[in-house]
């Protein structure tokens, strides 16, 4: 794994200084690696960097959260952007360039060409093509800089955001592809969604019998829609989007070919109220469950690994969109052990 520091040094020695000379910045963390669960993130500083100004809140994953769960895996080959452009105030941009200049020229053993490159870049925005980072026009617009997902920065897709920082007047659209929009924010929020562990409720629970129908369902208290909101709040801009995932289907894989699933496809569709499966009620042990399975042989002294995978339907709403708008569905699943015992008979 390449750390932020090692990438910084590598970038400097290649005359592509830490954030802005000439390549894009890193986000605070990859949208694929998440932020601290259920807490805002972004917009702060980390080491020598100004991190992404995007803030995420809601059911976010990653950080020190030990509550289980994980990321949504998109259906098909879709993925969120590997790079994008986002705004900086004139003050933020000035501080970023000056900080990078100082850290580069004062870095022990730094190559002369790296110092020359960062000095040339600084000159462009301080007293060259632009004057003093456009601080006199700070209320009239923002700088836009490129940001890469650091988990994907070697991918070809991450190299497409190669334009040097540029100024955009308030009300004008940034003249580049992959500039932040509500839809792009929604796509980045998609990769921040933290889903609950996919453990289904079973009856009988944990241990069942050969040829005994086992009922399966999702606990409505745990499996409900989850959302992440991504937002950018800088002068002259108000961009935000909320991405929401809703359980849409449950697929059961018994962990052995010697079993039947109910229905036969192993896929349990949601009811009208969004719930999936039907909780077992006393007196229904001989009925075929609408969602469940029947094991045809014992697991012996071990267990079978029942795999439960939920398909989540994803939509988003955002600034200027009546919505909701669709995003690719995704799936998330996990295994749980099930012990299957032979039915004991009594000889008299």
Short mmCIF file of C-alpha atoms in Angstrom, two decimals:
data_model
loop_
_atom_site.label_atom_id
_atom_site.label_comp_id
_atom_site.label_asym_id
_atom_site.label_seq_id
_atom_site.Cartn_x
_atom_site.Cartn_y
_atom_site.Cartn_z
CA UNK A 1 0.00 0.00 0.00
CA UNK A 2 1.34 3.45 -0.90
CA UNK A 3 0.91 5.91 1.94
CA UNK A 4 0.19 9.61 1.56
CA UNK A 5 3.78 10.45 2.66
CA UNK A 6 5.41 8.04 0.22
CA UNK A 7 3.24 9.37 -2.61
CA UNK A 8 4.15 12.92 -1.62
CA UNK A 9 7.88 12.20 -1.81
CA UNK A 10 7.53 10.27 -5.05
CA UNK A 11 5.49 13.07 -6.58
CA UNK A 12 7.97 15.73 -5.50
CA UNK A 13 10.99 13.94 -6.88
CA UNK A 14 9.14 13.53 -10.16
CA UNK A 15 8.56 17.31 -10.25
CA UNK A 16 4.84 16.75 -9.73
CA UNK A 17 4.52 18.38 -6.35
CA UNK A 18 2.24 17.13 -3.66
CA UNK A 19 -1.11 18.41 -4.79
CA UNK A 20 -1.06 20.97 -7.52
CA UNK A 21 2.04 20.73 -9.68
CA UNK A 22 0.65 19.80 -12.09
CA UNK A 23 -1.34 16.73 -11.09
CA UNK A 24 -4.49 16.48 -9.02
CA UNK A 25 -4.90 16.39 -5.27
CA UNK A 26 -5.79 13.41 -3.14
CA UNK A 27 -9.09 13.27 -1.35
CA UNK A 28 -9.00 12.94 2.43
CA UNK A 29 -9.64 9.26 2.00
CA UNK A 30 -10.77 7.33 -0.99
CA UNK A 31 -14.56 7.29 -1.47
CA UNK A 32 -13.98 3.61 -1.65
CA UNK A 33 -12.41 3.45 1.77
CA UNK A 34 -14.94 5.56 3.56
CA UNK A 35 -15.02 8.07 6.35
CA UNK A 36 -15.85 7.67 9.98
CA UNK A 37 -19.22 6.00 10.37
CA UNK A 38 -22.21 8.27 10.85
CA UNK A 39 -20.08 11.40 11.05
CA UNK A 40 -19.22 14.28 8.75
CA UNK A 41 -15.84 14.10 7.08
CA UNK A 42 -13.79 16.10 4.65
CA UNK A 43 -12.96 19.76 4.51
CA UNK A 44 -10.06 19.63 6.97
CA UNK A 45 -6.30 19.33 6.74
CA UNK A 46 -4.13 16.25 6.89
CA UNK A 47 -0.37 16.71 7.09
CA UNK A 48 0.71 18.96 4.22
CA UNK A 49 -2.58 18.63 2.34
CA UNK A 50 -5.86 20.41 2.23
CA UNK A 51 -8.15 17.44 1.97
CA UNK A 52 -11.24 17.15 -0.16
CA UNK A 53 -13.87 19.77 0.60
CA UNK A 54 -16.60 17.20 0.08
CA UNK A 55 -18.34 16.32 3.34
CA UNK A 56 -20.06 12.99 3.87
CA UNK A 57 -22.62 12.27 6.56
CA UNK A 58 -25.07 9.50 7.35
CA UNK A 59 -24.50 5.75 7.08
CA UNK A 60 -20.87 6.10 6.06
CA UNK A 61 -18.37 3.29 6.43
CA UNK A 62 -14.72 3.01 7.38
CA UNK A 63 -12.79 4.86 10.06
CA UNK A 64 -12.81 3.23 13.48
CA UNK A 65 -16.37 1.99 13.27
CA UNK A 66 -16.49 -1.62 14.49
CA UNK A 67 -20.20 -2.10 14.01
CA UNK A 68 -19.75 -4.55 11.16
CA UNK A 69 -21.19 -4.23 7.71
CA UNK A 70 -19.42 -3.17 4.59
CA UNK A 71 -19.51 -1.69 1.12
CA UNK A 72 -22.04 -2.03 -1.63
CA UNK A 73 -20.73 -3.93 -4.65
CA UNK A 74 -22.23 -2.43 -7.82
CA UNK A 75 -23.96 -4.77 -10.23
CA UNK A 76 -22.06 -4.83 -13.52
CA UNK A 77 -18.86 -2.92 -14.27
CA UNK A 78 -20.01 0.51 -13.07
CA UNK A 79 -17.84 2.37 -10.56
CA UNK A 80 -17.77 5.90 -9.11
CA UNK A 81 -15.38 8.43 -10.67
CA UNK A 82 -11.67 7.84 -10.10
CA UNK A 83 -11.00 11.59 -10.28
CA UNK A 84 -12.96 14.82 -10.27
CA UNK A 85 -12.60 18.59 -9.97
CA UNK A 86 -13.76 20.46 -6.89
CA UNK A 87 -13.66 24.10 -5.72
CA UNK A 88 -11.32 25.97 -3.39
CA UNK A 89 -11.69 29.50 -2.07
CA UNK A 90 -8.95 31.92 -3.01
CA UNK A 91 -7.58 31.75 0.53
CA UNK A 92 -7.58 27.95 0.57
CA UNK A 93 -5.82 27.83 -2.77
CA UNK A 94 -3.19 30.39 -1.74
CA UNK A 95 -2.47 28.57 1.51
CA UNK A 96 -2.21 25.25 -0.31
CA UNK A 97 0.24 26.52 -2.93
CA UNK A 98 2.37 28.38 -0.41
CA UNK A 99 2.50 25.42 1.93
CA UNK A 100 3.51 23.07 -0.88
CA UNK A 101 6.16 25.53 -2.07
CA UNK A 102 7.70 25.81 1.39
CA UNK A 103 7.65 22.06 2.03
CA UNK A 104 9.26 21.36 -1.34
CA UNK A 105 12.09 23.87 -1.28
CA UNK A 106 12.91 23.03 2.36
CA UNK A 107 12.77 19.27 1.92
CA UNK A 108 16.25 17.84 2.71
CA UNK A 109 18.01 16.67 -0.42
CA UNK A 110 15.27 17.86 -2.73
CA UNK A 111 16.24 17.85 -6.42
CA UNK A 112 16.71 21.22 -8.08
CA UNK A 113 14.24 20.46 -10.85
CA UNK A 114 11.48 19.80 -8.27
CA UNK A 115 12.26 23.14 -6.62
CA UNK A 116 12.21 24.82 -10.02
CA UNK A 117 8.89 23.21 -10.93
CA UNK A 118 7.14 24.24 -7.74
CA UNK A 119 8.58 27.77 -8.00
CA UNK A 120 7.32 28.08 -11.58
CA UNK A 121 3.90 26.86 -10.57
CA UNK A 122 3.74 29.28 -7.62
CA UNK A 123 4.80 32.14 -9.85
CA UNK A 124 1.95 31.46 -12.29
CA UNK A 125 -0.71 31.99 -9.65
CA UNK A 126 1.03 34.55 -7.45
CA UNK A 127 2.54 37.10 -9.81
CA UNK A 128 2.36 35.67 -13.31
CA UNK A 129 -0.74 34.79 -15.31
CA UNK A 130 -2.80 35.47 -12.18
CA UNK A 131 -2.18 38.10 -9.49
CA UNK A 132 -1.93 37.06 -5.83
CA UNK A 133 -4.19 34.02 -6.26
CA UNK A 134 -7.14 36.25 -7.29
CA UNK A 135 -7.62 37.33 -3.69
CA UNK A 136 -9.08 40.66 -4.84
CA UNK A 137 -11.77 38.70 -6.71
CA UNK A 138 -12.33 36.17 -3.92
CA UNK A 139 -16.05 36.97 -3.69
CA UNK A 140 -16.54 36.59 -7.42
CA UNK A 141 -15.51 32.97 -7.92
CA UNK A 142 -13.47 29.97 -6.85
CA UNK A 143 -10.45 27.95 -7.91
CA UNK A 144 -11.14 24.44 -9.13
CA UNK A 145 -8.56 21.71 -8.58
CA UNK A 146 -8.34 18.07 -9.59
CA UNK A 147 -8.70 15.33 -6.97
CA UNK A 148 -7.92 11.64 -7.36
CA UNK A 149 -9.24 8.69 -5.46
CA UNK A 150 -5.94 7.61 -3.81
CA UNK A 151 -6.96 3.95 -3.95
CA UNK A 152 -7.20 4.22 -7.74
CA UNK A 153 -4.59 6.84 -8.64
CA UNK A 154 -2.66 4.41 -10.87
CA UNK A 155 -5.71 3.62 -12.98
CA UNK A 156 -6.05 5.20 -16.41
CA UNK A 157 -9.37 6.69 -15.34
CA UNK A 158 -7.63 8.65 -12.56
CA UNK A 159 -5.26 10.29 -15.06
CA UNK A 160 -8.05 11.98 -16.99
CA UNK A 161 -8.26 14.88 -14.53
CA UNK A 162 -4.98 16.48 -15.63
CA UNK A 163 -5.95 20.14 -15.98
CA UNK A 164 -4.06 22.62 -13.79
CA UNK A 165 -6.10 24.65 -11.29
CA UNK A 166 -8.37 27.16 -12.99
CA UNK A 167 -10.63 30.04 -11.94
CA UNK A 168 -14.42 29.94 -12.41
CA UNK A 169 -16.69 32.93 -11.88
CA UNK A 170 -19.75 32.40 -9.69
CA UNK A 171 -22.63 31.15 -11.80
CA UNK A 172 -20.43 29.83 -14.63
CA UNK A 173 -20.10 26.07 -15.17
CA UNK A 174 -16.56 24.67 -14.86
CA UNK A 175 -15.31 24.01 -18.43
CA UNK A 176 -14.24 20.41 -17.76
CA UNK A 177 -15.71 16.94 -17.55
CA UNK A 178 -15.93 15.43 -14.06
CA UNK A 179 -16.51 18.76 -12.32
CA UNK A 180 -18.57 18.28 -9.17
CA UNK A 181 -22.30 18.16 -9.79
CA UNK A 182 -25.10 16.77 -7.63
CA UNK A 183 -25.03 13.56 -9.69
CA UNK A 184 -21.27 13.13 -9.27
CA UNK A 185 -21.62 13.76 -5.53
CA UNK A 186 -24.31 11.08 -5.46
CA UNK A 187 -21.94 8.64 -7.17
CA UNK A 188 -19.21 9.35 -4.64
CA UNK A 189 -21.71 8.94 -1.79
CA UNK A 190 -22.65 5.54 -3.28
CA UNK A 191 -19.18 4.26 -2.45
CA UNK A 192 -19.45 5.54 1.12
CA UNK A 193 -22.60 3.61 1.97
CA UNK A 194 -22.15 1.33 4.96
CA UNK A 195 -24.54 -1.62 4.92
CA UNK A 196 -25.45 -3.85 7.86
CA UNK A 197 -24.09 -7.37 8.09
CA UNK A 198 -26.34 -9.68 6.11
CA UNK A 199 -27.40 -12.06 8.84
CA UNK A 200 -30.88 -13.42 8.30
CA UNK A 201 -33.22 -14.48 11.06
CA UNK A 202 -33.88 -18.24 10.99
CA UNK A 203 -36.43 -20.54 12.57
CA UNK A 204 -35.21 -22.92 13.85
CA UNK A 205 -32.31 -20.67 14.81
CA UNK A 206 -28.69 -21.84 14.29
CA UNK A 207 -29.57 -25.57 14.52
CA UNK A 208 -32.22 -27.19 12.37
CA UNK A 209 -33.25 -30.75 11.41
CA UNK A 210 -32.93 -32.75 8.23
CA UNK A 211 -36.06 -32.32 6.05
CA UNK A 212 -37.46 -29.66 8.39
CA UNK A 213 -38.38 -26.43 6.58
CA UNK A 214 -36.29 -23.56 7.90
CA UNK A 215 -37.89 -20.10 7.71
CA UNK A 216 -35.74 -17.09 6.81
CA UNK A 217 -36.46 -13.37 6.97
CA UNK A 218 -34.79 -10.03 7.49
CA UNK A 219 -35.15 -8.13 10.73
CA UNK A 220 -36.99 -4.95 9.74
CA UNK A 221 -35.23 -3.03 12.53
CA UNK A 222 -31.84 -3.68 10.89
CA UNK A 223 -32.65 -3.91 7.20
CA UNK A 224 -34.14 -0.56 6.35
CA UNK A 225 -33.03 2.10 3.86
CA UNK A 226 -29.58 3.61 4.48
CA UNK A 227 -28.43 6.98 3.17
CA UNK A 228 -25.27 9.04 2.76
CA UNK A 229 -25.30 12.76 2.00
CA UNK A 230 -22.38 14.37 0.17
CA UNK A 231 -22.12 18.15 0.11
CA UNK A 232 -19.85 21.02 -0.82
CA UNK A 233 -20.35 24.39 0.83
CA UNK A 234 -18.13 27.14 -0.51
CA UNK A 235 -19.04 30.73 -1.37
CA UNK A 236 -21.17 30.94 -4.49
CA UNK A 237 -21.86 27.19 -4.59
CA UNK A 238 -24.36 24.92 -2.92
CA UNK A 239 -23.93 21.35 -4.12
CA UNK A 240 -25.36 18.39 -2.27
CA UNK A 241 -26.81 14.96 -2.96
CA UNK A 242 -28.22 12.14 -0.87
CA UNK A 243 -27.80 8.55 -2.02
CA UNK A 244 -30.17 5.97 -0.55
CA UNK A 245 -30.03 2.16 -0.74
CA UNK A 246 -33.13 0.04 -0.04
CA UNK A 247 -33.22 -3.77 0.37
CA UNK A 248 -34.69 -5.16 -2.84
CA UNK A 249 -34.15 -8.93 -2.75
CA UNK A 250 -32.56 -11.64 -0.62
CA UNK A 251 -30.72 -14.58 -2.19
CA UNK A 252 -30.04 -17.71 -0.12
CA UNK A 253 -27.27 -20.21 -0.92
CA UNK A 254 -27.48 -23.15 1.56
CA UNK A 255 -23.77 -24.05 1.48
CA UNK A 256 -24.45 -27.60 0.23
CA UNK A 257 -26.09 -29.07 -2.88
CA UNK A 258 -28.13 -31.33 -0.58
CA UNK A 259 -30.74 -28.71 0.16
CA UNK A 260 -33.79 -27.05 -1.34
CA UNK A 261 -34.46 -23.33 -1.31
CA UNK A 262 -37.85 -21.68 -1.05
CA UNK A 263 -38.63 -20.36 -3.59
CA UNK A 264 -36.64 -22.69 -5.83
CA UNK A 265 -34.61 -19.81 -7.27
CA UNK A 266 -33.31 -18.98 -3.79
CA UNK A 267 -34.31 -15.34 -4.31
CA UNK A 268 -36.86 -13.84 -1.95
CA UNK A 269 -38.57 -10.70 -3.23
CA UNK A 270 -39.75 -7.90 -0.95
CA UNK A 271 -43.33 -7.55 0.18
CA UNK A 272 -45.33 -4.42 -0.47
CA UNK A 273 -44.11 -2.87 2.78
CA UNK A 274 -40.46 -3.47 1.84
CA UNK A 275 -39.93 -6.40 4.23
CA UNK A 276 -38.36 -9.60 2.92
CA UNK A 277 -39.35 -13.03 4.20
CA UNK A 278 -41.97 -13.87 6.81
CA UNK A 279 -41.18 -14.34 10.51
CA UNK A 280 -42.02 -17.82 11.75
CA UNK A 281 -45.08 -18.22 13.95
CA UNK A 282 -45.85 -21.17 16.20
CA UNK A 283 -47.81 -23.93 14.53
CA UNK A 284 -46.40 -23.40 11.02
CA UNK A 285 -43.52 -25.89 11.17
CA UNK A 286 -45.06 -28.15 8.52
CA UNK A 287 -45.71 -25.31 6.07
CA UNK A 288 -43.40 -24.40 3.22
CA UNK A 289 -41.91 -21.02 4.09
CA UNK A 290 -42.26 -18.24 1.51
CA UNK A 291 -38.55 -17.60 2.06
CA UNK A 292 -36.29 -20.29 3.47
CA UNK A 293 -34.63 -23.63 2.86
CA UNK A 294 -34.76 -27.32 3.69
CA UNK A 295 -31.58 -29.29 4.31
CA UNK A 296 -31.64 -32.89 3.07
CA UNK A 297 -28.68 -34.22 5.05
CA UNK A 298 -26.91 -33.63 8.34
CA UNK A 299 -23.92 -31.33 8.67
CA UNK A 300 -22.36 -33.93 11.00
CA UNK A 301 -20.12 -32.41 13.64
CA UNK A 302 -19.67 -29.25 11.58
CA UNK A 303 -21.92 -26.65 10.01
CA UNK A 304 -23.00 -25.52 6.59
CA UNK A 305 -22.14 -21.98 5.51
CA UNK A 306 -25.40 -20.34 4.61
CA UNK A 307 -24.67 -17.40 2.33
CA UNK A 308 -27.20 -14.59 2.40
CA UNK A 309 -26.83 -11.82 -0.17
CA UNK A 310 -29.05 -8.77 -0.34
CA UNK A 311 -29.54 -6.77 -3.51
CA UNK A 312 -29.98 -3.09 -2.71
CA UNK A 313 -31.82 -0.70 -5.01
CA UNK A 314 -30.09 2.69 -5.10
CA UNK A 315 -31.47 6.15 -5.85
CA UNK A 316 -30.46 9.74 -5.17
CA UNK A 317 -31.82 13.25 -4.84
CA UNK A 318 -29.84 16.46 -4.91
CA UNK A 319 -29.61 20.19 -5.49
CA UNK A 320 -31.80 21.23 -8.40
CA UNK A 321 -33.19 17.71 -8.94
CA UNK A 322 -36.77 16.84 -8.14
CA UNK A 323 -35.61 13.20 -8.13
CA UNK A 324 -35.29 10.54 -7.19
CA UNK A 325 -32.79 9.47 -9.83
CA UNK A 326 -31.45 5.98 -10.29
CA UNK A 327 -27.97 4.57 -9.73
CA UNK A 328 -26.86 0.98 -10.36
CA UNK A 329 -28.11 -1.58 -7.88
CA UNK A 330 -25.57 -3.24 -5.66
CA UNK A 331 -25.19 -6.32 -3.48
CA UNK A 332 -23.68 -7.17 -0.12
CA UNK A 333 -23.63 -10.52 1.63
CA UNK A 334 -22.03 -12.68 4.27
CA UNK A 335 -21.94 -16.26 5.56
CA UNK A 336 -23.47 -17.64 8.73
CA UNK A 337 -23.07 -21.17 10.15
CA UNK A 338 -26.05 -23.50 10.28
CA UNK A 339 -25.92 -26.84 12.08
CA UNK A 340 -28.20 -29.56 10.69
CA UNK A 341 -29.01 -32.60 12.79
CA UNK A 342 -30.62 -35.91 11.95
CA UNK A 343 -34.12 -36.42 13.31
CA UNK A 344 -33.82 -38.75 16.29
CA UNK A 345 -36.15 -41.75 16.35
CA UNK A 346 -37.10 -43.72 19.45
CA UNK A 347 -37.38 -47.55 19.27
CA UNK A 348 -39.66 -49.21 21.82
#
